[in-house]
């Protein structure tokens, strides 16, 4: 009930739940002023909701933990799919996942431009729409599906390394390091001539796990309540990729 915006359990009803989930977009403070950039970031392969367990002995948020209380935590959403390609499919099309079917980027419907695609709405409003992935955009045919959903540019590892003047030394197995990805995003926003709608998919937190040697990784001691959720190698594996 709390997640649905109801004060206590006796206020819970289907009507209240629907009202709490309804989207409300506030009027801009300055309708005639410059429009802000919009950046949506998706971290690959987290798999478990670990944020509530952040602590000095389990610093999964690292330095970002200092800023977490300053932001808003949206707790009324549910994942549409149990896979990265499924999530990107939903985000790209604006349509719910279709159970027991091929994901849209790999289906025959991948050739369709959906009117529900969020990027298409931003494009129509004058935004430059860009999708950036830390791997290769040929994966799951993102390079074919996403341009049809309103993205002006769909870019991955080759574009990132070309823009930053990087060679193989800045590349992990099949992906670039998130440090390079973030540097490229900064370049895009710094040089933007008009508002940008930017959707980003990171890659470092997906196996195989590789990090630049100069980074000092924190020691992670998972709390007891996560013992049955995380495998024994997690503190030295994917969690350090966060």
XYZ file of C-alpha atoms in Angstrom:
242
model
C 0.000 0.000 0.000
C 2.853 2.389 0.843
C 4.358 1.955 -2.639
C 1.005 2.757 -4.202
C 0.819 6.079 -2.424
C -1.750 5.018 0.183
C -1.234 6.332 3.703
C -2.048 3.016 5.358
C -3.536 -0.350 4.495
C -7.143 0.687 5.136
C -6.836 3.305 2.356
C -5.874 0.697 -0.183
C -8.320 0.252 -3.045
C -8.131 -0.366 -6.760
C -9.235 3.215 -7.391
C -6.465 4.636 -5.171
C -3.900 2.353 -6.778
C -4.837 3.516 -10.269
C -4.735 7.158 -9.198
C -1.290 6.705 -7.637
C 0.125 5.104 -10.779
C -1.269 7.730 -13.155
C 1.417 9.790 -14.859
C 1.438 13.485 -14.036
C 3.749 15.854 -15.889
C 4.166 19.247 -14.206
C 4.164 22.434 -16.229
C 7.694 23.729 -16.918
C 8.790 26.602 -14.699
C 9.720 28.582 -17.776
C 7.754 27.342 -20.815
C 9.567 29.745 -23.129
C 13.031 28.990 -21.764
C 15.600 26.427 -22.900
C 14.552 22.801 -22.635
C 16.723 20.516 -20.514
C 18.618 17.503 -21.775
C 16.984 14.202 -20.817
C 19.329 11.324 -19.918
C 18.090 7.809 -19.119
C 20.728 5.312 -18.004
C 20.308 1.548 -17.719
C 23.014 -0.457 -15.955
C 23.550 -3.855 -17.525
C 23.165 -7.012 -15.468
C 22.524 -5.767 -11.933
C 19.907 -8.474 -11.440
C 19.182 -7.838 -7.744
C 17.797 -4.719 -6.034
C 20.761 -4.001 -3.766
C 20.332 -0.278 -3.103
C 18.535 -0.704 0.275
C 21.478 -2.793 1.489
C 24.097 -0.087 0.887
C 26.207 0.410 4.024
C 29.835 1.169 5.062
C 30.645 -2.557 4.907
C 28.628 -3.156 1.733
C 29.160 0.071 -0.287
C 27.490 -0.997 -3.517
C 26.769 2.655 -4.346
C 30.327 3.747 -3.523
C 30.605 7.562 -3.714
C 27.193 7.813 -5.326
C 25.821 6.814 -1.914
C 26.543 10.355 -0.712
C 24.120 11.730 -3.283
C 21.424 9.070 -3.080
C 19.431 10.864 -0.305
C 19.304 13.990 -2.494
C 17.412 12.247 -5.297
C 13.979 10.740 -5.790
C 13.448 7.008 -5.580
C 10.562 5.801 -7.757
C 9.103 2.647 -6.229
C 5.945 2.172 -8.262
C 7.488 0.457 -11.253
C 7.832 -3.174 -12.214
C 10.317 -4.682 -14.688
C 8.812 -5.622 -18.022
C 11.274 -8.403 -18.832
C 13.922 -10.561 -17.213
C 16.610 -9.755 -19.764
C 18.510 -6.803 -21.165
C 17.179 -7.174 -24.688
C 13.637 -7.394 -23.313
C 14.103 -4.222 -21.290
C 15.560 -2.303 -24.232
C 12.746 -3.626 -26.417
C 10.142 -2.160 -24.075
C 12.036 1.102 -23.587
C 12.533 1.486 -27.322
C 8.986 0.689 -28.424
C 6.942 1.995 -25.500
C 4.982 -1.260 -25.618
C 4.647 -3.919 -22.890
C 6.569 -7.148 -23.233
C 4.759 -9.975 -25.005
C 5.192 -13.191 -22.948
C 6.538 -16.277 -24.723
C 7.339 -14.416 -27.926
C 10.524 -13.278 -29.644
C 11.726 -9.901 -28.417
C 10.922 -7.117 -30.867
C 14.502 -6.297 -32.013
C 14.857 -9.886 -33.235
C 11.311 -10.429 -34.496
C 9.791 -9.622 -37.860
C 8.118 -6.675 -36.129
C 11.578 -5.114 -35.787
C 10.976 -3.484 -39.177
C 8.034 -1.474 -37.825
C 8.236 2.064 -36.447
C 5.908 2.098 -33.445
C 3.927 5.263 -32.774
C 4.335 4.594 -29.052
C 8.155 4.864 -29.173
C 9.309 7.456 -26.586
C 12.321 8.570 -28.632
C 10.027 9.373 -31.547
C 8.076 11.769 -29.331
C 11.264 13.582 -28.313
C 12.417 13.650 -31.931
C 9.135 15.251 -32.982
C 9.613 17.866 -30.245
C 12.970 18.923 -31.689
C 15.328 16.848 -29.550
C 18.365 15.052 -30.908
C 17.756 11.433 -29.926
C 20.760 9.192 -29.224
C 21.181 5.629 -27.944
C 24.669 4.730 -26.675
C 25.782 1.232 -25.681
C 29.108 0.185 -24.172
C 29.206 -2.861 -26.464
C 28.513 -3.317 -30.160
C 25.093 -2.195 -31.351
C 24.816 -5.181 -33.698
C 24.048 -7.221 -30.568
C 20.398 -8.289 -30.698
C 20.067 -6.076 -33.790
C 19.809 -2.848 -31.812
C 21.381 -1.065 -34.788
C 18.424 -2.072 -36.955
C 15.564 -1.804 -34.457
C 16.269 1.434 -32.578
C 16.707 3.797 -35.559
C 13.156 2.863 -36.554
C 11.953 3.917 -33.094
C 12.950 7.552 -33.386
C 16.664 7.497 -32.557
C 18.778 9.748 -34.769
C 21.959 7.970 -33.707
C 22.604 4.473 -32.329
C 26.234 4.189 -31.247
C 28.434 1.682 -29.487
C 32.042 0.766 -28.793
C 33.506 1.749 -32.205
C 31.987 5.241 -32.110
C 33.051 5.772 -28.492
C 36.666 4.790 -29.134
C 36.849 6.779 -32.367
C 35.588 9.931 -30.650
C 37.995 9.539 -27.717
C 40.987 8.443 -29.798
C 41.209 5.093 -28.005
C 42.595 1.791 -29.206
C 42.466 -1.703 -27.778
C 44.097 -0.533 -24.538
C 40.787 1.049 -23.514
C 38.738 -2.004 -24.373
C 37.636 -4.988 -22.312
C 36.425 -8.259 -23.795
C 33.573 -7.353 -26.249
C 32.946 -3.960 -24.565
C 34.469 -0.673 -23.557
C 35.005 0.364 -19.947
C 32.257 2.471 -18.419
C 34.818 5.215 -17.798
C 35.104 5.643 -21.573
C 31.351 5.476 -22.006
C 30.826 8.268 -19.476
C 33.548 10.397 -21.076
C 31.776 10.061 -24.412
C 28.427 11.020 -22.865
C 30.045 14.119 -21.405
C 31.367 14.963 -24.873
C 27.901 14.607 -26.415
C 26.249 16.859 -23.829
C 29.085 19.404 -23.895
C 28.927 19.801 -27.671
C 25.137 19.630 -28.054
C 23.604 22.393 -30.170
C 20.025 21.513 -29.221
C 18.263 19.525 -26.475
C 19.351 15.889 -26.319
C 17.332 12.801 -25.398
C 19.997 10.272 -24.457
C 19.388 6.605 -23.589
C 22.471 4.781 -22.299
C 23.180 1.087 -21.680
C 26.383 0.355 -19.739
C 28.377 -2.857 -20.111
C 31.123 -3.150 -17.461
C 28.870 -4.922 -14.969
C 28.258 -7.793 -17.402
C 30.628 -10.773 -17.344
C 33.435 -11.412 -18.026
C 34.487 -8.932 -15.336
C 37.389 -6.676 -16.216
C 38.472 -3.344 -14.740
C 41.290 -0.902 -15.327
C 44.152 -1.660 -12.950
C 44.349 1.891 -11.608
C 40.965 1.614 -9.932
C 40.929 0.703 -6.256
C 37.923 -1.541 -5.701
C 36.119 -1.494 -2.325
C 35.846 -4.514 -0.080
C 32.277 -5.791 -0.091
C 30.829 -7.831 2.748
C 27.241 -8.764 1.892
C 24.814 -8.659 4.819
C 23.395 -11.974 6.099
C 19.993 -11.379 4.519
C 21.592 -11.603 1.074
C 23.289 -14.939 1.710
C 20.564 -16.827 -0.106
C 20.411 -14.362 -3.002
C 24.023 -13.806 -4.037
C 26.388 -16.543 -5.118
C 29.625 -16.968 -3.177
C 31.721 -15.305 -5.886
C 29.614 -12.167 -6.169
C 31.777 -9.894 -3.931
C 34.780 -10.529 -6.170
C 32.786 -10.746 -9.387
C 29.867 -8.777 -10.703
C 29.268 -6.625 -7.627
C 32.644 -4.947 -8.093
C 31.619 -4.029 -11.602
C 28.963 -1.719 -10.218
